[in-house]
Coordinates of C-alpha atoms and ligand atoms in Angstrom, one line a residue:
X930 CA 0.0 0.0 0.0
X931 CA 1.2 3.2 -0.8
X932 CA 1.4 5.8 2.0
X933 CA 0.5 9.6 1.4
X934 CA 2.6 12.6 2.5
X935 CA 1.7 14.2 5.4
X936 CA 1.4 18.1 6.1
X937 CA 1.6 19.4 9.4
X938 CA -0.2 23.0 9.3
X939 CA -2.3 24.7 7.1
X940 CA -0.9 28.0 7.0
X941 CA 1.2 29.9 4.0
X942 CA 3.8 27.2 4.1
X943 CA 1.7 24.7 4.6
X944 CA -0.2 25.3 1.7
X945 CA 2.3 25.5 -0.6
X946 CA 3.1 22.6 1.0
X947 CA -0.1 20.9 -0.1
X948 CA -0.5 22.4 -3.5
X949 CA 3.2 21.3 -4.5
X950 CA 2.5 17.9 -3.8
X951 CA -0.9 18.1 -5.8
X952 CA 1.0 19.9 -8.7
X953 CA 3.9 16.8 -9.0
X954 CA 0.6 14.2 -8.4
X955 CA 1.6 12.8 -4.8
X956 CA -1.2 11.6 -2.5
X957 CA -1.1 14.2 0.7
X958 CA -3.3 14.7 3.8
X959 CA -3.0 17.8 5.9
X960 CA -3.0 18.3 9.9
X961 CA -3.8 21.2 11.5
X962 CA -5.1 22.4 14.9
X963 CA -7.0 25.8 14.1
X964 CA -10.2 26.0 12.2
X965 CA -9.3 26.3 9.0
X966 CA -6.6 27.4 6.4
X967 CA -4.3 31.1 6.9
X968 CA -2.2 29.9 9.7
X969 CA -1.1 32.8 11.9
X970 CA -3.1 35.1 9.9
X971 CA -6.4 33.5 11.1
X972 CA -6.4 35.8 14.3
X973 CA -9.2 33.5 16.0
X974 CA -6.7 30.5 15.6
X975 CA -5.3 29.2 18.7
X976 CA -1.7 29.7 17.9
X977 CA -1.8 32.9 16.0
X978 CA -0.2 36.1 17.2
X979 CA -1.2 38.6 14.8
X980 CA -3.3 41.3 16.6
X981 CA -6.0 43.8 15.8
X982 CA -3.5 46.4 14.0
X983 CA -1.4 43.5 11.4
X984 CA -0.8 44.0 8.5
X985 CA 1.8 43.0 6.2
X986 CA 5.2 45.0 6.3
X987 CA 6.0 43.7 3.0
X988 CA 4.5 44.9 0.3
X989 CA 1.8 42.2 -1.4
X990 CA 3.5 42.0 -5.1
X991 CA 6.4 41.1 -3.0
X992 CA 5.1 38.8 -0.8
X993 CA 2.2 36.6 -2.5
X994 CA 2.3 33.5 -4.0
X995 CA 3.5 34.3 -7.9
X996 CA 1.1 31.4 -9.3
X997 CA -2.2 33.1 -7.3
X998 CA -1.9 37.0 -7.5
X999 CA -3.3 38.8 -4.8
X1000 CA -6.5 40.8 -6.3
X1001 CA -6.3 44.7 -7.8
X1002 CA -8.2 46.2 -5.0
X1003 CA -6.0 44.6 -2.1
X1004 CA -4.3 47.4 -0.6
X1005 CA -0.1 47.8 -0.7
X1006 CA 0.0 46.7 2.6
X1007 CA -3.0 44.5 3.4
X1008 CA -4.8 43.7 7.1
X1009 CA -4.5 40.1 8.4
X1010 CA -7.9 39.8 7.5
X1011 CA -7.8 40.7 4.2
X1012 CA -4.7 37.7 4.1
X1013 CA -7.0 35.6 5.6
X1014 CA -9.0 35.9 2.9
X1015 CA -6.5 35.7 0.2
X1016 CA -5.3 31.9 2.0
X1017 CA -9.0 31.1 2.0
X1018 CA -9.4 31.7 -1.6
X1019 CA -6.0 30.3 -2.2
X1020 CA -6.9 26.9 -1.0
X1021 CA -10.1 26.8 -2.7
X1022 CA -8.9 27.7 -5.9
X1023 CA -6.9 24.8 -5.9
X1024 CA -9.1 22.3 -4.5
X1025 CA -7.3 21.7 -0.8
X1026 CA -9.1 22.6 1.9
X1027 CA -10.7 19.4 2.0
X1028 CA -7.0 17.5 2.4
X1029 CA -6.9 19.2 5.7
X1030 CA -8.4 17.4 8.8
X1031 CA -8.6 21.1 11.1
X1032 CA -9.2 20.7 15.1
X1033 CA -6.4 18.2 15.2
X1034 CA -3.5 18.8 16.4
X1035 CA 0.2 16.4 15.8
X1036 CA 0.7 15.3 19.2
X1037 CA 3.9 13.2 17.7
X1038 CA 6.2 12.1 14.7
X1039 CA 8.3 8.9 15.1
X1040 CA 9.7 7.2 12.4
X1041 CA 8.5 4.0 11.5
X1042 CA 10.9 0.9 11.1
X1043 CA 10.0 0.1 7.4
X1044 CA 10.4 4.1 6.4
X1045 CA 8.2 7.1 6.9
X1046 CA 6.4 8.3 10.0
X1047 CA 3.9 7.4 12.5
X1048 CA 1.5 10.4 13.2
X1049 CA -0.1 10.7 16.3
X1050 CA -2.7 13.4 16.6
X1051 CA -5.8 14.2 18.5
X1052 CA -9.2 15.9 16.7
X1053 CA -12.9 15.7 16.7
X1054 CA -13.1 12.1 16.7
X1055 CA -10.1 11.7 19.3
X1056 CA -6.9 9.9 19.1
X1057 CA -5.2 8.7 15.5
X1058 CA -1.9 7.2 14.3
X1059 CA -1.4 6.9 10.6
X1060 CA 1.5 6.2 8.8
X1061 CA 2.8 8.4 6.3
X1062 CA 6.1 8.1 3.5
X1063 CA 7.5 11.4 4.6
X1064 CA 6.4 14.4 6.6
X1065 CA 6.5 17.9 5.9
X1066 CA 6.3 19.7 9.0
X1067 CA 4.9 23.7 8.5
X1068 CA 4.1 24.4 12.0
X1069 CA 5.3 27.9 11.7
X1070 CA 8.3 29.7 13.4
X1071 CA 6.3 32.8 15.3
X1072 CA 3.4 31.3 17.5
X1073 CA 6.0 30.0 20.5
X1074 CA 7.3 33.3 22.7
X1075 CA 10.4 34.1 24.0
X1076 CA 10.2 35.0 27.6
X1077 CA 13.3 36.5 29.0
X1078 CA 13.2 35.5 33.0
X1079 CA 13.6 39.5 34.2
X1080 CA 14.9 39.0 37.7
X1081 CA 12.5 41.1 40.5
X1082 CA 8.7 41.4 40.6
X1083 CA 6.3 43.5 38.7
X1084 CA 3.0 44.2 40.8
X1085 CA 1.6 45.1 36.9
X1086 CA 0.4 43.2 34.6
X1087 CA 2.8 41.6 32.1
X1088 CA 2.4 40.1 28.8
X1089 CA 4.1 38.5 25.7
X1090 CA 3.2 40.1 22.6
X1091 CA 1.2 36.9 21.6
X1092 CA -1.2 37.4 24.2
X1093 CA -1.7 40.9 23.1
X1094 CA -5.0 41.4 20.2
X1095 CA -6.2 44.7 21.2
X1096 CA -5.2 48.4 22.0
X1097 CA -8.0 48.9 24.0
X1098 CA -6.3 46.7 26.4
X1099 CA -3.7 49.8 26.8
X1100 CA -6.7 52.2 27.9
X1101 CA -5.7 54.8 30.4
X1102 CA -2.7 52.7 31.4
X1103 CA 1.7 53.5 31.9
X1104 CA 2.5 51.2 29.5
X1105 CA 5.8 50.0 28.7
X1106 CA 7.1 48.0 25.5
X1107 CA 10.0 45.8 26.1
X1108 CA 12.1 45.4 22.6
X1109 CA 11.7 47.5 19.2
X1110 CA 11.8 44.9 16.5
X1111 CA 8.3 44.9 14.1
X1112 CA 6.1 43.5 16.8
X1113 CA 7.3 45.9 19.3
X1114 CA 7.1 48.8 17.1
X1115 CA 4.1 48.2 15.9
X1116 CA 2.3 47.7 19.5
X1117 CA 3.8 51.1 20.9
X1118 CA 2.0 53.4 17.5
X1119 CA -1.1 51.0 19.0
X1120 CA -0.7 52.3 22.6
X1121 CA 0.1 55.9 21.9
X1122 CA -4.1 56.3 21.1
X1123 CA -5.0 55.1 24.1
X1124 CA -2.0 54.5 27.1
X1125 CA -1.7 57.2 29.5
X1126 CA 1.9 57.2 28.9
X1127 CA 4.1 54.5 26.2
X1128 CA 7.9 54.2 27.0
X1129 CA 9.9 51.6 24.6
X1130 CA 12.8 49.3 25.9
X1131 CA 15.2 49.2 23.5
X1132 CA 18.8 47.2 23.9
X1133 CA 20.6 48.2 20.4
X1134 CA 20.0 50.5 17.8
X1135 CA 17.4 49.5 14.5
X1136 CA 17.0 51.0 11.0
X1137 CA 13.8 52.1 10.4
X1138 CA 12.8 51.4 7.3
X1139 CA 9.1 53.3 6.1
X1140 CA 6.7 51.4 4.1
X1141 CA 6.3 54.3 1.1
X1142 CA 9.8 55.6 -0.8
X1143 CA 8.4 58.6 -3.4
X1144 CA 4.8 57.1 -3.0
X1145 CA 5.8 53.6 -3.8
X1146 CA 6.0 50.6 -1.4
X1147 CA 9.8 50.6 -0.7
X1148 CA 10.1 47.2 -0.9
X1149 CA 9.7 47.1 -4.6
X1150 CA 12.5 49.4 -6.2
X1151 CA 15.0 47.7 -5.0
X1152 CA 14.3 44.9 -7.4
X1153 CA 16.3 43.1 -10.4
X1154 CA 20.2 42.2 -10.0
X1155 CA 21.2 42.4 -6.4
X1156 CA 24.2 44.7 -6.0
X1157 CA 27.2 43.8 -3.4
X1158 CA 26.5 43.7 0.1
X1159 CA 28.9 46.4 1.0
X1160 CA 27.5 48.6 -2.1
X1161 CA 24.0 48.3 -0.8
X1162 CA 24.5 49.0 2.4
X1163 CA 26.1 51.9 1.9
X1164 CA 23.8 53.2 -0.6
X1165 CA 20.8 52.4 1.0
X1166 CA 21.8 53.6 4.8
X1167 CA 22.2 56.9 3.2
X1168 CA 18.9 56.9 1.2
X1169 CA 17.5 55.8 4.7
X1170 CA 18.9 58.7 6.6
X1171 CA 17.3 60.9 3.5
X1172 CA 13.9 59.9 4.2
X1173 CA 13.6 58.9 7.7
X1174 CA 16.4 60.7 9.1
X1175 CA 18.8 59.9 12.1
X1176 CA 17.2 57.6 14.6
X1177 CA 19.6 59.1 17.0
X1178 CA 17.9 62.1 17.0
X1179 CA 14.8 60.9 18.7
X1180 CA 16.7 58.9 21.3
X1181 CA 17.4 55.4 20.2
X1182 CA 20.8 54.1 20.3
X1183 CA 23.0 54.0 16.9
X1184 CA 23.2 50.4 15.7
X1185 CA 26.1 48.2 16.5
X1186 CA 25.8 46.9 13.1
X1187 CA 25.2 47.6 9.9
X1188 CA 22.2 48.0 7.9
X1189 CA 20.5 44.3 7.0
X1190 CA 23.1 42.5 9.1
X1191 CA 19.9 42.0 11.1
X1192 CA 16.1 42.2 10.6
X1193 CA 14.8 45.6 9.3
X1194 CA 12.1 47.0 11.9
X1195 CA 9.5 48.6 8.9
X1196 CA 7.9 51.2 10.9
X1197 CA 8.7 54.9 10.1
X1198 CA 5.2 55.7 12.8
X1199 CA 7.2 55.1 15.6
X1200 CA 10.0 57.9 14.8
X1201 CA 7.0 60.4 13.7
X1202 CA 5.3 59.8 17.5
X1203 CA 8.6 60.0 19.0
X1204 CA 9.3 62.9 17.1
X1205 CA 5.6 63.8 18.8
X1206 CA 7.1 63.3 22.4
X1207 CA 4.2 60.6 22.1
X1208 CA 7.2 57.6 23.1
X1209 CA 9.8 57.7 25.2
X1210 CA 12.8 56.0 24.5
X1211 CA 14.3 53.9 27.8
X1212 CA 17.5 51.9 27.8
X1213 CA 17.6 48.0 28.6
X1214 CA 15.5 46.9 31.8
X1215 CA 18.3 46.0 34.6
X1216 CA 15.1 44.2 36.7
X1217 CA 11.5 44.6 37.4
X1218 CA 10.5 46.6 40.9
X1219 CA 7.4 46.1 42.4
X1220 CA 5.1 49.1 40.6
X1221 CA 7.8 49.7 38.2
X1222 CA 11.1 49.4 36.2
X1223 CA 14.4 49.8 37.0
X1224 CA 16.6 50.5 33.7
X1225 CA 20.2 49.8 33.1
X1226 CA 21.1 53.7 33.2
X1227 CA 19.8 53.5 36.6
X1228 CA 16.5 55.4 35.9
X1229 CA 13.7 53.9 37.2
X1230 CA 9.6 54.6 36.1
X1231 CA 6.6 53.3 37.2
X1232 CA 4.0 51.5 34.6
X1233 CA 0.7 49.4 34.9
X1234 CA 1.0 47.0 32.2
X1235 CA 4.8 46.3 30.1
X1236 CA 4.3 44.3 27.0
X1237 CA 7.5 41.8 26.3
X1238 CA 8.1 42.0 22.4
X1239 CA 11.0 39.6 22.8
X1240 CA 10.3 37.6 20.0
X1241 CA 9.2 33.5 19.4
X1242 CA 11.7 30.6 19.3
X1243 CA 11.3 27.5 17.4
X1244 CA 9.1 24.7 18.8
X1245 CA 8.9 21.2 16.9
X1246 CA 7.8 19.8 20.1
X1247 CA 6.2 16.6 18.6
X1248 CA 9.8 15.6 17.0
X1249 CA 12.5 13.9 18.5
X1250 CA 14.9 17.0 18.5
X1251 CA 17.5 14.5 16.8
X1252 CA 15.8 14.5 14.1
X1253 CA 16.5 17.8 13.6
X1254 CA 19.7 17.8 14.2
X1255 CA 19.0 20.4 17.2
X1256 CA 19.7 20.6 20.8
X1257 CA 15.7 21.5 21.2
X1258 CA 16.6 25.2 23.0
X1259 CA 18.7 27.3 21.3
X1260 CA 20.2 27.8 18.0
X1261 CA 18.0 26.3 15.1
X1262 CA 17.9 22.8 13.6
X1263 CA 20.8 22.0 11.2
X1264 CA 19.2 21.3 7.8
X1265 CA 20.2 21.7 4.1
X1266 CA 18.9 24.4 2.7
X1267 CA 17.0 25.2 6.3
X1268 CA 14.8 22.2 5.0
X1269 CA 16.3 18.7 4.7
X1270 CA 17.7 16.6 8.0
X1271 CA 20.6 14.6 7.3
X1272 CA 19.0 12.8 10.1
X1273 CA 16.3 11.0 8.5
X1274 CA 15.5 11.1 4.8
X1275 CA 11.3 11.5 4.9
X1276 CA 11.4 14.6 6.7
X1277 CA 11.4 18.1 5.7
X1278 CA 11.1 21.4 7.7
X1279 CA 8.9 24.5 5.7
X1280 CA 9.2 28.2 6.5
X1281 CA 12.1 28.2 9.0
X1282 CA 13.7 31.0 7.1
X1283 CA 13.3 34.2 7.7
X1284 CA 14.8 36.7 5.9
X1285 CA 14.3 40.6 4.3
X1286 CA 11.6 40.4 2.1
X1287 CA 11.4 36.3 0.8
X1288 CA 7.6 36.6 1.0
X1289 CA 5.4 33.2 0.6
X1290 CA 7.1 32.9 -2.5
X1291 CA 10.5 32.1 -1.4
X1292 CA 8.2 29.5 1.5
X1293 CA 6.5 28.1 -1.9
X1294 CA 9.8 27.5 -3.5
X1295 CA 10.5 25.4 -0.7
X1296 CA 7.8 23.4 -0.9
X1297 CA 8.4 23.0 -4.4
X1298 CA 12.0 21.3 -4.2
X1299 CA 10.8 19.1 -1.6
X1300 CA 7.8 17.7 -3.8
X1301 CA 9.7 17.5 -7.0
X1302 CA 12.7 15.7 -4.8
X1303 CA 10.1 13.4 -3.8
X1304 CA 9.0 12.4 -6.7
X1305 CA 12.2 12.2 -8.2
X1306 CA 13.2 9.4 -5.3
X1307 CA 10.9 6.9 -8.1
X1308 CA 11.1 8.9 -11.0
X1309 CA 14.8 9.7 -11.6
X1310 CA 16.8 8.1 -8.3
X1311 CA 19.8 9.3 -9.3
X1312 CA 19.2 13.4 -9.3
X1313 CA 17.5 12.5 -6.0
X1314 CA 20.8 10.5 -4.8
X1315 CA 22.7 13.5 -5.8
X1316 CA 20.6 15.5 -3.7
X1317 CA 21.0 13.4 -0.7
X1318 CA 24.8 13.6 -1.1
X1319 CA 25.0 17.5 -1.4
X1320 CA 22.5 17.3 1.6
X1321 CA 24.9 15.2 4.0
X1322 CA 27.5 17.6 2.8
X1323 CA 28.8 20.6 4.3
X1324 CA 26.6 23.9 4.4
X1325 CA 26.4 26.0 1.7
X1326 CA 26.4 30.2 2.3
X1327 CA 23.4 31.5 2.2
X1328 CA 24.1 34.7 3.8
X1329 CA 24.8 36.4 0.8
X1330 CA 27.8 38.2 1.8
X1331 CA 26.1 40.5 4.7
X1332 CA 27.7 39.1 8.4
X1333 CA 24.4 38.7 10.5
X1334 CA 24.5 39.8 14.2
X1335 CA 25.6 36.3 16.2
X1336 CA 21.9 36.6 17.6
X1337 CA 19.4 33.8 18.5
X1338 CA 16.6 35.0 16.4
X1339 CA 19.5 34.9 13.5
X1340 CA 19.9 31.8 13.6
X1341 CA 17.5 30.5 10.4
X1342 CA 18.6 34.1 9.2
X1343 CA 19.0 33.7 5.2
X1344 CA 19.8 36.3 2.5
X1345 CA 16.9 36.1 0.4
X1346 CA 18.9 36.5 -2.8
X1347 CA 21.5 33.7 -2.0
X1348 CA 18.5 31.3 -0.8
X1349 CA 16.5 31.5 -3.7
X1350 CA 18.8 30.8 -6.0
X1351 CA 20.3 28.2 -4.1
X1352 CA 16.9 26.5 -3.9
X1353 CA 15.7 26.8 -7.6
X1354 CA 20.0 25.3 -8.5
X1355 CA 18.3 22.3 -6.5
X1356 CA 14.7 22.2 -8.0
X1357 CA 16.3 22.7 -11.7
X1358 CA 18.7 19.8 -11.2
X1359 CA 15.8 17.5 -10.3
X1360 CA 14.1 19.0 -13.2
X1361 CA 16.9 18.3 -15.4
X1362 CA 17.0 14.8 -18.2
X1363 CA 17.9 12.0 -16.6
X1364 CA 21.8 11.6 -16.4
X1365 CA 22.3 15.2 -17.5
X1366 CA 24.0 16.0 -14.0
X1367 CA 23.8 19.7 -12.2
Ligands
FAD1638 C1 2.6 40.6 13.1 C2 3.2 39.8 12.0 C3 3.5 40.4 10.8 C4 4.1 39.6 9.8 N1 4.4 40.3 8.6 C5 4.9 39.5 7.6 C6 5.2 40.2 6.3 O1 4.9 41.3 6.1 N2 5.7 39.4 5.3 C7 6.0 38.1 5.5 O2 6.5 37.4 4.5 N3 5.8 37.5 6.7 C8 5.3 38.2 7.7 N4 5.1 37.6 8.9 C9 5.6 36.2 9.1 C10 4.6 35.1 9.0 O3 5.1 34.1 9.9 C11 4.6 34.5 7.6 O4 3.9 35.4 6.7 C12 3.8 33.2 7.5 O5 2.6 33.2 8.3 C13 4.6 31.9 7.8 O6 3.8 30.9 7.4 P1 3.9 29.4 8.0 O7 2.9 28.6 7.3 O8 5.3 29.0 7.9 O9 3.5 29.5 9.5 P2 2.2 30.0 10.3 O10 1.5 31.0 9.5 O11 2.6 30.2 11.7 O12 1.3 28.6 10.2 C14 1.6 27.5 11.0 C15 0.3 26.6 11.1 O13 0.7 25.4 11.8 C16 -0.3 25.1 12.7 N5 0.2 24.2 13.7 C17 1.2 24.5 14.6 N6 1.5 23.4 15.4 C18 0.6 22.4 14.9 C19 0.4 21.0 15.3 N7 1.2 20.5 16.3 N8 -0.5 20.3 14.7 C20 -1.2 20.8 13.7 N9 -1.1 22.1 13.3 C21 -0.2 22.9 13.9 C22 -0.8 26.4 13.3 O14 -2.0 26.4 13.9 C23 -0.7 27.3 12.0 O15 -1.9 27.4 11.4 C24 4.5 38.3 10.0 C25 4.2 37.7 11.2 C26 3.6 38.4 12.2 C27 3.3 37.7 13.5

């Protein structure tokens, strides 16, 4: 009996997950524990951690899915809901929401002694195991948070950003953001219509990239050839001080780094409500004190609710971290290509890149060179082989030149340039005649 692949989550990656496998005629059934397709982008799903105020901060025509354009009247920038929408149709357009069994979530994935994987999972009608030939696991990389343990007490409410949905939560309150990346960012322009007061946290310097350059979505004129790292930062640090000015000028530390070394924050609202006196820039929390914070410059303020927009760390929880490859706590899982474990040979991870501006596209293109790889294992062995090898082999750069901070949240970090390309080198090379060799 044949065994069909199985997908674990119906989100962007997930999808394209599903649809790949569809397009190179392999037998697939889905798994995921929210009510229906979008992933994260369904805000009523359990694990989601979009709130109220999402929307994308890259543009759509950089970010859909090339084979499904977004429609003419979807904004630049569009809401979670409209996304929603757009997964919705995506998955009805091409016939597989009804591969998905939704409510049930993998509880476990252990390989099975003749090949391929036992899935455990619990849903509407209980318990299941079934076995599939491989497993592609799309459980997304931003639903699990990253708690710093701050040492003292706060007599306040605290919260993670994914427990945060609304801004009327902020309502009359001293609020206090912990961390400036896009979360963060975006949660303090929130709080500043309704907080009595909104201070930011902030342990480095950012570039602040706006979402409009000369009434165009920024993110789309810096298309075509990509130029050398060094070139580009220096050319677009300047264009950045142009339009959004010095950051240092409204209180925030100068980065340690250089421009796309790490992620972008794509907010140019929070310099205009600093620029308003509306935020107040505080240095790194040193501990939490009873009403209040106490602050590495030794200032100290007092606040009724602080917000932690510390980020999310990768959670495969129902895999033996072995698998992977991966100690389980820090660092990431050591795949080829961010995708294939040398560990076992039916498994592949989906969407743990991140990286400036790779959109679903680049998340597609994964799921793409996983399903033509699979069918290539019966089709042409040998391309597949060759994979395998270059797979067990040492690590190819993907950083495209730029030296990423030595950060945790780095550590899946990608160039999208260099990742692309060294994805499609793979998928044309299983796409090649039989024999023909990369
Ligand atoms: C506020 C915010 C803004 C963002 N903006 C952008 C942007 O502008 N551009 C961009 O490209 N990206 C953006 N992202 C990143 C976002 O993660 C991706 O767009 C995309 O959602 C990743 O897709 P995914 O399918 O890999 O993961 P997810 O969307 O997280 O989907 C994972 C799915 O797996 C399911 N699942 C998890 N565990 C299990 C289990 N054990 N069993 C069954 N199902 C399970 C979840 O319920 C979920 O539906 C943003 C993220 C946030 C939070």
């Amino acid at each position: 009996m044949e065994h069909s692949h199985a997908v674990i989550g119906a989100g962007p990656s997930g999808l394209a997950a599903a649809r790949n496998l569809q397009r190179h005629g392999l037998a697939w059934e889905g798994y995921e524990l929210g009510p229906g397709v979008g992933g994260l982008w369904d805000i009523d799903s359990p694990r989601s951690t979009v709130y109220e105020s999402a929307h994308l901060i890259s543009s759509k025509h950089t970010t859909e899915f090339l084979e499904f354009p977004m429609r003419a009247e979807v904004a630049d920038y569009p809401s979670h809901r409209e996304l929603l929408a757009y997964f919705r149709d995506f998955a009805a357009h091409f016939d597989l929401t009804s591969g998905f069994r939704f409510h049930t979530e993998v509880t476990a994935v252990t390989p099975h002694p003749d090949g391929g994987f036992t899935v455990t999972s619990t849903g509407p009608d209980g318990a299941r195991e079934a076995r599939h030939a491989s497993v592609l696991v799309a459980n997304g990389t931003l639903s699990e948070p990253n708690r710093p343990v701050l040492p003292g007490r706060f007599d306040g409410e605290l919260i993670h950003t994914s427990e945060y949905k609304r801004a009327q939560v902020f309502a009359g309150k001293r609020v206090l953001v912990v961390g400036a990346g896009n979360s963060g960012c975006d949660i303090a322009v929130d709080a500043v219509h309704h907080a009595a007061s909104v201070d930011i946290s902030v342990r480095r310097g950012y570039y602040f990239v706006p979402k409009y350059v000369l009434g165009r979505p920024a993110d789309t004129l810096n298309q075509g050839r990509p130029l050398p790292p060094r070139l580009k930062q220096a050319i677009d640090s300047r264009l950045l001080k142009l339009f959004t000015g010095d950051p240092v000028r409204f209180g925030l530390p100068k980065p340690d780094h250089r421009i796309y070394e790490s992620h972008p924050v794509v907010n140019s609202l929070v310099l205009h409500h600093l620029g308003h006196g509306d935020i107040t820039v505080r240095p790194d929390v040193e501990r939490l004190d009873g009403d209040g914070v106490r602050f590495r410059d030794g200032s100290r303020a007092a606040y009724d609710l602080v917000v932690l927009a510390t980020g999310y760390r990768l959670h495969y929880p129902f895999l033996d971290p072995a698998l992977l490859r991966w100690s389980g706590t820090g660092g990431a899982p050591d795949l080829y290509l961010n995708i294939f474990s040398p560990a076992h040979p039916d498994l592949f991870v989906l969407g743990m890149i991140e990286a400036s501006g790779i959109g679903w596209q680049g998340r597609y293109e994964q799921a793409e060179l996983v399903a033509a790889y699979l069918r290539a294992r019966t089709e042409d062995p040998a391309a597949a082989a060759a994979l395998e090898a270059r797979a067990a082999g040492p690590r190819p750069d993907l950083s495209g030149g730029y030296r990423y901070l030595g950060l945790e949240r780095m550590s899946y970090y990608v160039n999208k340039d260099a990742y692309r390309r060294a994805v499609r080198a793979e998928i044309e090379a299983l796409a090649a005649p039989a024999g023909a060799g990369r």
